[in-house]
mmCIF file with all atom_site columns, C-alpha atoms in Angstrom:
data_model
loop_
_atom_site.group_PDB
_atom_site.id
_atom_site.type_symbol
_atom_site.label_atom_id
_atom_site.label_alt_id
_atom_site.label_comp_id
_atom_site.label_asym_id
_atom_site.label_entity_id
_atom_site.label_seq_id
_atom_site.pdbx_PDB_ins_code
_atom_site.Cartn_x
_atom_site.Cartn_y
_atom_site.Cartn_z
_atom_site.occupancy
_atom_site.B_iso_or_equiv
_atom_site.pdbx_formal_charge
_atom_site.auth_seq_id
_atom_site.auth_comp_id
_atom_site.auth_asym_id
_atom_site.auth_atom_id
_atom_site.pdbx_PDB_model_num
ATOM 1   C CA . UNK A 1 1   ? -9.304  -22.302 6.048   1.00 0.00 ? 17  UNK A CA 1
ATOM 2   C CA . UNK A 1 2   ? -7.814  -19.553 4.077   1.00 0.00 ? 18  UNK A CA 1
ATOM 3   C CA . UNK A 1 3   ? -10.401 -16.178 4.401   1.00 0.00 ? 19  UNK A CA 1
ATOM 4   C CA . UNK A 1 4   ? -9.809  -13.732 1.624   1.00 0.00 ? 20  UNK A CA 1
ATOM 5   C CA . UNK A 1 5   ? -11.083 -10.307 2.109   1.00 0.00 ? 21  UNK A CA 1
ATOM 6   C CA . UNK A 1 6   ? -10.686 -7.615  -0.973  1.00 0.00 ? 22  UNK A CA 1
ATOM 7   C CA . UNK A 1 7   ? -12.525 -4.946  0.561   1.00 0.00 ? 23  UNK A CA 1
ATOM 8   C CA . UNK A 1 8   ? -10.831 -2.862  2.878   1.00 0.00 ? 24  UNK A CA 1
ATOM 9   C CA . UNK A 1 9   ? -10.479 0.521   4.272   1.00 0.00 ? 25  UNK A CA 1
ATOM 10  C CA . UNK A 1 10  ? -6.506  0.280   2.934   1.00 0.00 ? 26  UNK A CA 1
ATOM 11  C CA . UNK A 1 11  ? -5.186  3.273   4.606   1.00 0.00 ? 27  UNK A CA 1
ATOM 12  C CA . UNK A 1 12  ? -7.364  2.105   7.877   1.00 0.00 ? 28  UNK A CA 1
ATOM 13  C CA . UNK A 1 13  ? -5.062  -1.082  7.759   1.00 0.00 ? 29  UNK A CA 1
ATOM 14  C CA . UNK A 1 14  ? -1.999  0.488   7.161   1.00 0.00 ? 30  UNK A CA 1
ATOM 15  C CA . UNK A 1 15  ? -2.589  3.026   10.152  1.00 0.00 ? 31  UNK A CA 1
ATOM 16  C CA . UNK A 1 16  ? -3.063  0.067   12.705  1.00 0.00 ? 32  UNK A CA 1
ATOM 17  C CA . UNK A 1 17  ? -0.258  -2.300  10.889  1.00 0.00 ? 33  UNK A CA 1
ATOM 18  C CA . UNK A 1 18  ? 2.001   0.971   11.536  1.00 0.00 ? 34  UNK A CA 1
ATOM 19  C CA . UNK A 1 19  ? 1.539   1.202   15.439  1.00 0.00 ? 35  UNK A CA 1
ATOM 20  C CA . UNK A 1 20  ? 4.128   -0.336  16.886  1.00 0.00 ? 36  UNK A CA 1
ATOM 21  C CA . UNK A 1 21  ? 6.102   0.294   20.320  1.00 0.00 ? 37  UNK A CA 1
ATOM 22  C CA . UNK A 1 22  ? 9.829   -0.919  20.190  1.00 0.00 ? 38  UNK A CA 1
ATOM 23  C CA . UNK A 1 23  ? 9.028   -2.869  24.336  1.00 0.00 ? 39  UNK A CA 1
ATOM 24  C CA . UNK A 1 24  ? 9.973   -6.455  24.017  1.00 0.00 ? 40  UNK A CA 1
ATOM 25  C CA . UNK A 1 25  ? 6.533   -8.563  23.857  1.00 0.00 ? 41  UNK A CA 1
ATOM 26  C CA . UNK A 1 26  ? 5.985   -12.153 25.212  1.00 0.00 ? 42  UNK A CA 1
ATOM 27  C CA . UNK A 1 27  ? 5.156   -14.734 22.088  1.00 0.00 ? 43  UNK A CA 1
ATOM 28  C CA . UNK A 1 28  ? 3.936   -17.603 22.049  1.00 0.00 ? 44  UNK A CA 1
ATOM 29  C CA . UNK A 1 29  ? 5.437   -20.905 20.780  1.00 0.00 ? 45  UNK A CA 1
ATOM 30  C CA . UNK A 1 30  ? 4.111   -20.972 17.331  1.00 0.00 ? 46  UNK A CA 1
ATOM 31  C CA . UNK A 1 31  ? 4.785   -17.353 17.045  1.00 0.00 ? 47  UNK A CA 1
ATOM 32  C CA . UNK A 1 32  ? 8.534   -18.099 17.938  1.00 0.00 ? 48  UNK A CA 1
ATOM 33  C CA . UNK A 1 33  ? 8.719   -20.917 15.831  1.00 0.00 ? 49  UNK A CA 1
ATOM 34  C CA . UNK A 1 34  ? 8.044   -18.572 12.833  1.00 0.00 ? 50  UNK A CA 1
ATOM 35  C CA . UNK A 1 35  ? 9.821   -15.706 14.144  1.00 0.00 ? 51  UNK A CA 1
ATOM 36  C CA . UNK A 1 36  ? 13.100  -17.887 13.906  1.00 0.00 ? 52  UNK A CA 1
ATOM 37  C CA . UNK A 1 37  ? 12.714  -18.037 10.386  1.00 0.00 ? 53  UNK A CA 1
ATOM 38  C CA . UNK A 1 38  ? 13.547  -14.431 9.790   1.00 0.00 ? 54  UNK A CA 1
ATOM 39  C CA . UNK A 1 39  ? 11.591  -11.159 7.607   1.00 0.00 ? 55  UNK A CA 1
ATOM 40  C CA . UNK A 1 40  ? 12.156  -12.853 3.747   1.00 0.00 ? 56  UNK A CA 1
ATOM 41  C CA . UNK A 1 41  ? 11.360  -16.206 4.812   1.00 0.00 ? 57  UNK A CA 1
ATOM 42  C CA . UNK A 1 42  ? 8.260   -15.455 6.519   1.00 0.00 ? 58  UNK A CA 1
ATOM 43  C CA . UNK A 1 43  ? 6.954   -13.423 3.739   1.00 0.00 ? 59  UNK A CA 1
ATOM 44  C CA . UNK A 1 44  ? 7.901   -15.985 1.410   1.00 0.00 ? 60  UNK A CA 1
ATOM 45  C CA . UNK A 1 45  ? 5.524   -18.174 3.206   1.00 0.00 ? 61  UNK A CA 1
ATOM 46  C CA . UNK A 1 46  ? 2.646   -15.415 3.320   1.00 0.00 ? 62  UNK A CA 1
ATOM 47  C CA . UNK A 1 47  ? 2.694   -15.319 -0.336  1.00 0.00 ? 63  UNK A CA 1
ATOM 48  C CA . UNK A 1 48  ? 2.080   -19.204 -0.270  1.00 0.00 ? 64  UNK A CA 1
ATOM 49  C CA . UNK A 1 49  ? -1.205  -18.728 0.622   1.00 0.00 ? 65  UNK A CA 1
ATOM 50  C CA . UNK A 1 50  ? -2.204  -16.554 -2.368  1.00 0.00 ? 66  UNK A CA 1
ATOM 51  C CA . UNK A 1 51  ? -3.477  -18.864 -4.797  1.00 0.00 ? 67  UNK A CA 1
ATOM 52  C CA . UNK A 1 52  ? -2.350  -16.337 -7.475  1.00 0.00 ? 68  UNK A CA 1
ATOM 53  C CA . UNK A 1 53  ? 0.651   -15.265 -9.452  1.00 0.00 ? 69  UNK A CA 1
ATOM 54  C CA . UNK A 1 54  ? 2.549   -12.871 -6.920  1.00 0.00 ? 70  UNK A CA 1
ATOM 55  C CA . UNK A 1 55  ? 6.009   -12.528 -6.050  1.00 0.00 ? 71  UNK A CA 1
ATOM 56  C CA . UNK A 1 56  ? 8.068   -10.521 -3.771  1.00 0.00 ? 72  UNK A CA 1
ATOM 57  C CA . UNK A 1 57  ? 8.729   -8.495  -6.825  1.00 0.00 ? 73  UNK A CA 1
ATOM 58  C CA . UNK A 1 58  ? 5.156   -7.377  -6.814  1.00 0.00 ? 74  UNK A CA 1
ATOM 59  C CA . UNK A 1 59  ? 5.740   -4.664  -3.493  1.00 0.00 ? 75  UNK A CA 1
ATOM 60  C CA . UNK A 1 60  ? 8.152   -2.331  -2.970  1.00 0.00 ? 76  UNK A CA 1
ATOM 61  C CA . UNK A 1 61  ? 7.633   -2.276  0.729   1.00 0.00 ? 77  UNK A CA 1
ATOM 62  C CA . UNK A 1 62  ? 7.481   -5.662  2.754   1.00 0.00 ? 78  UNK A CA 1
ATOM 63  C CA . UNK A 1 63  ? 6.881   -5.403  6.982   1.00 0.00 ? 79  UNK A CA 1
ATOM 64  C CA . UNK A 1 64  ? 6.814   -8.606  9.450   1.00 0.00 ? 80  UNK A CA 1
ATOM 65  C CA . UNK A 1 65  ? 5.123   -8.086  12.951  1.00 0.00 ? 81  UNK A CA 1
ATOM 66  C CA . UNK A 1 66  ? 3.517   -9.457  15.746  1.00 0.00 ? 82  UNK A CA 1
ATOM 67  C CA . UNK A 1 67  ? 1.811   -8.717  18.760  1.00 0.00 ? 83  UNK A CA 1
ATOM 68  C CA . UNK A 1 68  ? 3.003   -12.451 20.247  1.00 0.00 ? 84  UNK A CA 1
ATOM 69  C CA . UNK A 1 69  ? 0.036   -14.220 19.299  1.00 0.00 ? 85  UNK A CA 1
ATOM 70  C CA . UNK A 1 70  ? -0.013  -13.403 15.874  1.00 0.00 ? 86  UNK A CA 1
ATOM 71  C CA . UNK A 1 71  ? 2.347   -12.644 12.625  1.00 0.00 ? 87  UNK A CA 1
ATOM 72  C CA . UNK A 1 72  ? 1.076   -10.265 10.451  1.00 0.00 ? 88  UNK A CA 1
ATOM 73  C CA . UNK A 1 73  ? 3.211   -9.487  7.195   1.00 0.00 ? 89  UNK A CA 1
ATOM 74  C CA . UNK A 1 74  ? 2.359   -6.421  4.941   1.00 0.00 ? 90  UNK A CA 1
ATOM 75  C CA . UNK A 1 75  ? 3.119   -5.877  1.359   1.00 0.00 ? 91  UNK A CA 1
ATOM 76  C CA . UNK A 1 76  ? 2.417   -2.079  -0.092  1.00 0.00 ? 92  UNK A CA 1
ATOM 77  C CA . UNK A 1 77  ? 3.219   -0.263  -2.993  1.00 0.00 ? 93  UNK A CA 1
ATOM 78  C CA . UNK A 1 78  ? 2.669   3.560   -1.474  1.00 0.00 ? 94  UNK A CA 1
ATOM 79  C CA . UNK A 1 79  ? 3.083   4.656   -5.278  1.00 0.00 ? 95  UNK A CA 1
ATOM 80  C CA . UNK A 1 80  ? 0.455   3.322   -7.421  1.00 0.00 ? 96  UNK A CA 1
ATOM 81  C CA . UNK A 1 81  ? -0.067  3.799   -11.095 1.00 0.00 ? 97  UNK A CA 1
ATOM 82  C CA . UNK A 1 82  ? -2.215  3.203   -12.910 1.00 0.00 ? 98  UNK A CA 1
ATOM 83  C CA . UNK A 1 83  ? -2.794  3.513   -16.922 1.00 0.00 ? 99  UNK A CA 1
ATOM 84  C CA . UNK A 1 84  ? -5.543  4.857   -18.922 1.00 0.00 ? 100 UNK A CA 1
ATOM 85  C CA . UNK A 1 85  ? -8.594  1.803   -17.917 1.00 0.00 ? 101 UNK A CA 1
ATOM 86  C CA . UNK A 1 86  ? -6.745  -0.624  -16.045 1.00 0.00 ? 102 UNK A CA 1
ATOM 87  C CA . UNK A 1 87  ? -6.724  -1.900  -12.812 1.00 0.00 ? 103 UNK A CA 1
ATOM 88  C CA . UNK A 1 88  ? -4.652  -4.202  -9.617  1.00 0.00 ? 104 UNK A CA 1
ATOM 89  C CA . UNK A 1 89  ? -4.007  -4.938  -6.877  1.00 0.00 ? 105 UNK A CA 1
ATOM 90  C CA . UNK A 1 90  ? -1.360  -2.991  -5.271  1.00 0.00 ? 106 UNK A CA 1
ATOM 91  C CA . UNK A 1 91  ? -0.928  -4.347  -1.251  1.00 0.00 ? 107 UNK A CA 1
ATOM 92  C CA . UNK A 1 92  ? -1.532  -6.912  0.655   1.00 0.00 ? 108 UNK A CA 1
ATOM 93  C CA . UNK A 1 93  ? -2.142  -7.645  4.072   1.00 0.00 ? 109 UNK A CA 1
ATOM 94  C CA . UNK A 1 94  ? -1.609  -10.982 5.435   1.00 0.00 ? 110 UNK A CA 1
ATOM 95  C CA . UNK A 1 95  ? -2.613  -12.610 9.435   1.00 0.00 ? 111 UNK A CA 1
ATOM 96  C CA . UNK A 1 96  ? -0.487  -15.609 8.718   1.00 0.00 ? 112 UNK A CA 1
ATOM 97  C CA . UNK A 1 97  ? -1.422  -18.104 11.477  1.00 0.00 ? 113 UNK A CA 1
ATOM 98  C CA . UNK A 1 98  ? -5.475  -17.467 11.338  1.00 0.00 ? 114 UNK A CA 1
ATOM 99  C CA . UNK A 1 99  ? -4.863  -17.442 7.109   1.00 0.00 ? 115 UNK A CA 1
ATOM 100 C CA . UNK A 1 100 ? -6.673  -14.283 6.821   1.00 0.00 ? 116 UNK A CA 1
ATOM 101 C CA . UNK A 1 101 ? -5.714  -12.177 3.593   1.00 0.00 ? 117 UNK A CA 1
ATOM 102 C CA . UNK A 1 102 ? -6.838  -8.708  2.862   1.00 0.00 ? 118 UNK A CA 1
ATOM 103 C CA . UNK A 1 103 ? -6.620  -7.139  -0.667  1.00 0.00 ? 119 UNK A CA 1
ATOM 104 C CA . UNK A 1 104 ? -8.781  -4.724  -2.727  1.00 0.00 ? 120 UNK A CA 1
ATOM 105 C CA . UNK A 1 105 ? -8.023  -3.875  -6.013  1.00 0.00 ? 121 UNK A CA 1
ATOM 106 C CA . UNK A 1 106 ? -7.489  -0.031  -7.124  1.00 0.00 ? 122 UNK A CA 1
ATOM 107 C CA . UNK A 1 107 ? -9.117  0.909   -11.173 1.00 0.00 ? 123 UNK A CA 1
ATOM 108 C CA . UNK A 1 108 ? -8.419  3.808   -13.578 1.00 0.00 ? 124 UNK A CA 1
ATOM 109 C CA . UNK A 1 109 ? -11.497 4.492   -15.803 1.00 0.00 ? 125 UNK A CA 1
ATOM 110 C CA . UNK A 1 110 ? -13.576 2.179   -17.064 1.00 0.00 ? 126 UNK A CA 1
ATOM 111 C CA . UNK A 1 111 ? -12.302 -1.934  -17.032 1.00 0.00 ? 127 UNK A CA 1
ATOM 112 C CA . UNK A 1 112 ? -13.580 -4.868  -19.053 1.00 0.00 ? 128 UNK A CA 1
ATOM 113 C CA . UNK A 1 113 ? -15.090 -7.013  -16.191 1.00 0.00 ? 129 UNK A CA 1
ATOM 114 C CA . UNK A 1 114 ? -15.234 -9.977  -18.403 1.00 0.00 ? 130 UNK A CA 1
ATOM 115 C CA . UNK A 1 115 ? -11.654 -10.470 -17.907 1.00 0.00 ? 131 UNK A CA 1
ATOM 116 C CA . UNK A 1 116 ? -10.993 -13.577 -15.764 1.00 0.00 ? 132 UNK A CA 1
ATOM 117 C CA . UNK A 1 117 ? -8.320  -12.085 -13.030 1.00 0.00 ? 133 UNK A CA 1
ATOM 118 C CA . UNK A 1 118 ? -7.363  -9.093  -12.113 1.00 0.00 ? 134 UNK A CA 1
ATOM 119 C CA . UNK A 1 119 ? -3.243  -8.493  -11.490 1.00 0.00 ? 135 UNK A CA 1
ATOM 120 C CA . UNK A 1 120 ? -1.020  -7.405  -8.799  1.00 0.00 ? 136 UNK A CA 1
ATOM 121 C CA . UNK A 1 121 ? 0.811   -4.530  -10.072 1.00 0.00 ? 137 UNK A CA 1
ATOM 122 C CA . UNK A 1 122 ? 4.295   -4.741  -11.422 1.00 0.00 ? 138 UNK A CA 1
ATOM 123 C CA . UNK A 1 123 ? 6.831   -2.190  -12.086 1.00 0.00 ? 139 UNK A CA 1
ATOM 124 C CA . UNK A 1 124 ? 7.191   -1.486  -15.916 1.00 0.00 ? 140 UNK A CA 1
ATOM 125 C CA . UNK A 1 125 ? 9.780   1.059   -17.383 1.00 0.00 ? 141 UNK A CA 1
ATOM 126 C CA . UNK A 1 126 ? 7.019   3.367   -18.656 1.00 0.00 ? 142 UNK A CA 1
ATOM 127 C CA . UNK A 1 127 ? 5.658   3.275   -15.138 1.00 0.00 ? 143 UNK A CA 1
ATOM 128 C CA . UNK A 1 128 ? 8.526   4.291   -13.514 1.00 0.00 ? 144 UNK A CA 1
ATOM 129 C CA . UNK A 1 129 ? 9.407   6.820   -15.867 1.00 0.00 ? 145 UNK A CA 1
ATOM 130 C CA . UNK A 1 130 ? 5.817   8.712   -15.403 1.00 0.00 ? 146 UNK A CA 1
ATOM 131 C CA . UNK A 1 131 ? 6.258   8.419   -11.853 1.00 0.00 ? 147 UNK A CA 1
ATOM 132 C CA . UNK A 1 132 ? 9.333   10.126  -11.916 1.00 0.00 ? 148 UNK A CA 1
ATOM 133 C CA . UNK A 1 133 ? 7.833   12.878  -13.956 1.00 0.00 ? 149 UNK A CA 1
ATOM 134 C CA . UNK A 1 134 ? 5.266   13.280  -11.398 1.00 0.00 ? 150 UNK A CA 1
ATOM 135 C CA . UNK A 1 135 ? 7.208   13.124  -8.735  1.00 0.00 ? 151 UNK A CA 1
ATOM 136 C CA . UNK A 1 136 ? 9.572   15.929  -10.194 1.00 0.00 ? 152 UNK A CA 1
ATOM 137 C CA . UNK A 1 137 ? 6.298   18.376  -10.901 1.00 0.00 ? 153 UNK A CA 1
ATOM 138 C CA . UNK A 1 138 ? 5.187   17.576  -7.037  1.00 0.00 ? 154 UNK A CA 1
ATOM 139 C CA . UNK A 1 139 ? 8.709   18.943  -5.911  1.00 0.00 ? 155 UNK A CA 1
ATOM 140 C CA . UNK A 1 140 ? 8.639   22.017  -8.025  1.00 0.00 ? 156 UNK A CA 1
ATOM 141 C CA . UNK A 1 141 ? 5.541   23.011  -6.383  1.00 0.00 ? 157 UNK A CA 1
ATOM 142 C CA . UNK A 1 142 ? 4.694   24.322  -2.560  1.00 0.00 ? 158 UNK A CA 1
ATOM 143 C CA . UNK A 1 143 ? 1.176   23.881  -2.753  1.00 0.00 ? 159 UNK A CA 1
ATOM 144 C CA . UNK A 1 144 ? 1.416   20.066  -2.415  1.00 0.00 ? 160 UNK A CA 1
ATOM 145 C CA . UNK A 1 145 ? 4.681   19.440  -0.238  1.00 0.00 ? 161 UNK A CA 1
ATOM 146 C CA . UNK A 1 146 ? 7.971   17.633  -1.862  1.00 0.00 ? 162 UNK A CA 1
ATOM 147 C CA . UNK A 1 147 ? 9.092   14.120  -1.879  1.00 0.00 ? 163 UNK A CA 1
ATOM 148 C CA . UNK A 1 148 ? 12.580  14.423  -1.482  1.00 0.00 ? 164 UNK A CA 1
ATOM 149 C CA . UNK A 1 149 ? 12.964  10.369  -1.297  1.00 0.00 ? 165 UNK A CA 1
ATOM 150 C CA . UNK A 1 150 ? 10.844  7.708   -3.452  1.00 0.00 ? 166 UNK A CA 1
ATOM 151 C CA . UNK A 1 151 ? 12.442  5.269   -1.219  1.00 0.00 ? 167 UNK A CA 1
ATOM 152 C CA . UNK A 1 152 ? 11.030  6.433   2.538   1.00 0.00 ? 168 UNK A CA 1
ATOM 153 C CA . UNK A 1 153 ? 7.422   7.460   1.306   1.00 0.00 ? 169 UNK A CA 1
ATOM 154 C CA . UNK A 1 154 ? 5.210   5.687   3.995   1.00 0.00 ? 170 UNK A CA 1
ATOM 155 C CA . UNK A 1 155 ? 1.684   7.550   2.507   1.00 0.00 ? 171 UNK A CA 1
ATOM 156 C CA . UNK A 1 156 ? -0.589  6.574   -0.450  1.00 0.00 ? 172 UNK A CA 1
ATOM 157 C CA . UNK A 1 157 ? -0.312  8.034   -3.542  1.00 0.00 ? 173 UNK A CA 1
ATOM 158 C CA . UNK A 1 158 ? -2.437  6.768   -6.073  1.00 0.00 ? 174 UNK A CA 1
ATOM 159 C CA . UNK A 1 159 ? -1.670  8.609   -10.405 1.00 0.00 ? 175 UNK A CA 1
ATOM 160 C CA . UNK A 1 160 ? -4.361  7.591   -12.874 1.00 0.00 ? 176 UNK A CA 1
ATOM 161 C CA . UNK A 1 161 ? -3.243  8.432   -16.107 1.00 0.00 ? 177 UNK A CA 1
ATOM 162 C CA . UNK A 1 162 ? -5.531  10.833  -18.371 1.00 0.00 ? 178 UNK A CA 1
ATOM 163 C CA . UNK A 1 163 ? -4.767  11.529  -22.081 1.00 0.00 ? 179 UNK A CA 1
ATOM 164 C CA . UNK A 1 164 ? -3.241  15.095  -21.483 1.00 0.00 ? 180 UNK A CA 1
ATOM 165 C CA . UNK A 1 165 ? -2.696  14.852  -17.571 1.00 0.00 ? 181 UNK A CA 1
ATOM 166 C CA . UNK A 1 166 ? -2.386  12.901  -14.698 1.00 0.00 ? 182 UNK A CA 1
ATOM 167 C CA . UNK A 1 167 ? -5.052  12.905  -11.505 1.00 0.00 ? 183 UNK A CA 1
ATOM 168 C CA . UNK A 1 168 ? -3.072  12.430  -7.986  1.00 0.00 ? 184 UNK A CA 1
ATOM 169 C CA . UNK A 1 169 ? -4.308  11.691  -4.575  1.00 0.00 ? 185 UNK A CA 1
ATOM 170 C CA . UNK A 1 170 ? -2.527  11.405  -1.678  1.00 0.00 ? 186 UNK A CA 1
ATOM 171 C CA . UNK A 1 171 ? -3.818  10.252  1.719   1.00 0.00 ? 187 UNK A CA 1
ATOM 172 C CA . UNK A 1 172 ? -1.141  10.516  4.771   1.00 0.00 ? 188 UNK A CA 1
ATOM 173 C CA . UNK A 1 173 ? -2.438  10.145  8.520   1.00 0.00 ? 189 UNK A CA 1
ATOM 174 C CA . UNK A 1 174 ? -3.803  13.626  9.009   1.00 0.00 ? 190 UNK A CA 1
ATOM 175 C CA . UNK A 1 175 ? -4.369  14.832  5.522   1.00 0.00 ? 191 UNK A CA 1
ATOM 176 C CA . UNK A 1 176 ? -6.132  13.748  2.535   1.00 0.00 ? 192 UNK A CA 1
ATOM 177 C CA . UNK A 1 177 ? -5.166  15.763  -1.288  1.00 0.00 ? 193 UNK A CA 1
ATOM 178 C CA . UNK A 1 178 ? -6.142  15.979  -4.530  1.00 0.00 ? 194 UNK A CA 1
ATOM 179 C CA . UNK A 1 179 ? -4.631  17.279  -8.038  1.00 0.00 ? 195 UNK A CA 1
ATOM 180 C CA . UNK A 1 180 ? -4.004  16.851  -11.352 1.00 0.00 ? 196 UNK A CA 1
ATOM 181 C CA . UNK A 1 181 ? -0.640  17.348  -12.924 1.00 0.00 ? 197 UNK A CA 1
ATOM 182 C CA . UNK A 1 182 ? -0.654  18.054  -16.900 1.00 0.00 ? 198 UNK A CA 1
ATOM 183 C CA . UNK A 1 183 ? 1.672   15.614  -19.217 1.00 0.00 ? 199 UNK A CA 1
ATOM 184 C CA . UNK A 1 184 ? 3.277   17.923  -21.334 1.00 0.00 ? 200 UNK A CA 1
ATOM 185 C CA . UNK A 1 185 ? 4.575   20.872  -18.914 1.00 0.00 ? 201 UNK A CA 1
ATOM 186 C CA . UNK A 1 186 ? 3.770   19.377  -15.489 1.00 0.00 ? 202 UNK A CA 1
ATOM 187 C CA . UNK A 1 187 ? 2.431   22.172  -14.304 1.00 0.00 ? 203 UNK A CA 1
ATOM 188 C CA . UNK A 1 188 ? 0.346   20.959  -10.889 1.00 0.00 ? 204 UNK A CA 1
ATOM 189 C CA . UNK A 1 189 ? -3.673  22.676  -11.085 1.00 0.00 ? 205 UNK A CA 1
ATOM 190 C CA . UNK A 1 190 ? -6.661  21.590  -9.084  1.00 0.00 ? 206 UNK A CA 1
ATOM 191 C CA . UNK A 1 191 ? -5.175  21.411  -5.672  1.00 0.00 ? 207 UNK A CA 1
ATOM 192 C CA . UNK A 1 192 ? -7.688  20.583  -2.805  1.00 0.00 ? 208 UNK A CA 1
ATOM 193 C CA . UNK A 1 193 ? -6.686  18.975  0.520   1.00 0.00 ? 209 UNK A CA 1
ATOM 194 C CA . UNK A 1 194 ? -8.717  17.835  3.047   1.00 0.00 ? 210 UNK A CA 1
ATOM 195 C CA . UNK A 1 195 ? -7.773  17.592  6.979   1.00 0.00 ? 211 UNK A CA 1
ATOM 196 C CA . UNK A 1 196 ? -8.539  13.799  8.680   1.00 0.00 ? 212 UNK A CA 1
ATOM 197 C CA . UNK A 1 197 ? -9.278  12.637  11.857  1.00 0.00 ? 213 UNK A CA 1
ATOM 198 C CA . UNK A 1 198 ? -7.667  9.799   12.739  1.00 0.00 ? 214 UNK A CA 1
ATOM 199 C CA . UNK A 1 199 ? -10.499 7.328   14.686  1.00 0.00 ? 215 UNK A CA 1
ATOM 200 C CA . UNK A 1 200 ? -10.233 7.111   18.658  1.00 0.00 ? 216 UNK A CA 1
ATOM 201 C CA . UNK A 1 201 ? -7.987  4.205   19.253  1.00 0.00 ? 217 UNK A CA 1
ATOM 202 C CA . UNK A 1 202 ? -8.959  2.784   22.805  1.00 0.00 ? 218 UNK A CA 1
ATOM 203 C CA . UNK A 1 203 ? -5.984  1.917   24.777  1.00 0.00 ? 219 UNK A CA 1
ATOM 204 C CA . UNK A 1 204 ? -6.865  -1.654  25.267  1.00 0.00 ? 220 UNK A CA 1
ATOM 205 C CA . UNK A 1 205 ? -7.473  -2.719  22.294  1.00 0.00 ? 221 UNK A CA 1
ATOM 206 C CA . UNK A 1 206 ? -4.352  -0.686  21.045  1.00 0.00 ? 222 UNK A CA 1
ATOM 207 C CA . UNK A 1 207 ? -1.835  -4.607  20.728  1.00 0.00 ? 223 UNK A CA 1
ATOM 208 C CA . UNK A 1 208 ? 1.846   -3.699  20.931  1.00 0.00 ? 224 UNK A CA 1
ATOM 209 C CA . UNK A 1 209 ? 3.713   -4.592  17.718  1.00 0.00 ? 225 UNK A CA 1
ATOM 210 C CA . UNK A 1 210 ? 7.087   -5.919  17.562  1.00 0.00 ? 226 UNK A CA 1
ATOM 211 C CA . UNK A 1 211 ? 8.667   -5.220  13.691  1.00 0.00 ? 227 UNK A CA 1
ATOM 212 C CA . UNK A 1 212 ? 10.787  -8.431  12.482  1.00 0.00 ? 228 UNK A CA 1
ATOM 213 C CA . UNK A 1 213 ? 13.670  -8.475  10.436  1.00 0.00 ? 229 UNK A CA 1
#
């Protein structure tokens, strides 16, 4: 049986899906068996169990692991944006052999909950554009570090769109910030950061991850 969770600490998930140690692990059969198939093939075949319309198209980052006894395939979007009142699904977290899959959806404003489904999130021109303009007002400014490379951001950023500005969070292992960013000029005001403390991570419990490609 397929068990769908949609609430989840997301960053929580991606902290844990991210410790890996490069040591060579001991799998088991069905493990290998899948693990022979290669990265694409095995997340075409986590996406199979999502009784919804999602594609590899949806994520801009896809990662296959396992500890041996399990394969675990994420898909993230560490960018998300969102319009004025709308709302998706950005990543996705799959345990393919127990069928567990673990999705929460992320909302800008207020959102008609009469509609019947909410969407994963998929790139649109206008999107990408804002995100760029964002992205370009984050590097002019020291307050809130630079992003020198779309492509390698492993944190969360999350831009809801206002009418005259856009509000930005960013969560990253040890620090959690906050800011808006106005439309017209891009100047960045409102900047607040917070310091985290990652959770205790018992050694034992800490599974060795092997990535896949």
């Amino acid at each position: 049986m397929i068990k769908t969770i949609k609430i989840a600490t997301l960053f929580q998930l991606i902290l844990i899906f991210n410790l890996c140690h490069s040591q060579e692990i001991n799998m088991n059969k069905d493990v290998k068996d899948i693990v022979k198939l290669g990265k694409d093939s095995i997340a075409q075949l986590a996406l199979k169990l999502i009784d919804r319309e999602v594609a590899i198209e949806n994520f801009a980052k896809i990662k296959v692991k396992t500890d041996g006894r399990e394969v675990y395939v994420s898909f993230r979007n560490p960018i998300k944006y969102l319009p004025i009142e709308s709302e998706f699904y950005f990543d996705l977290n799959v345990n393919l052999l127990e069928g567990i899959i673990v999705y929460n959806p992320v909302s800008n404003g207020l959102v008609d909950c009469k509609k019947k489904t909410i969407p994963f999130y998929k790139q649109t021109r206008e999107a990408q554009a804002s995100i760029e303009f964002v992205i370009k007002a984050i590097n002019k400014n020291d307050e809130v570090g630079g992003i020198s490379d779309i492509s390698s951001f492993e944190d969360d950023m999350v831009i809801r769109e206002h009418k005259s500005y856009y509000d930005v969070s960013v969560v990253s292992e040890f620090q959690e910030s906050f800011y808006k960013i106005k439309k017209v000029s891009g100047k960045v005001y409102d900047v607040e950061h917070a310091h985290l403390v990652p959770p205790p991570i018992e050694s034992e419990n800490n599974s060795v991850l092997k990535e896949i490609n």
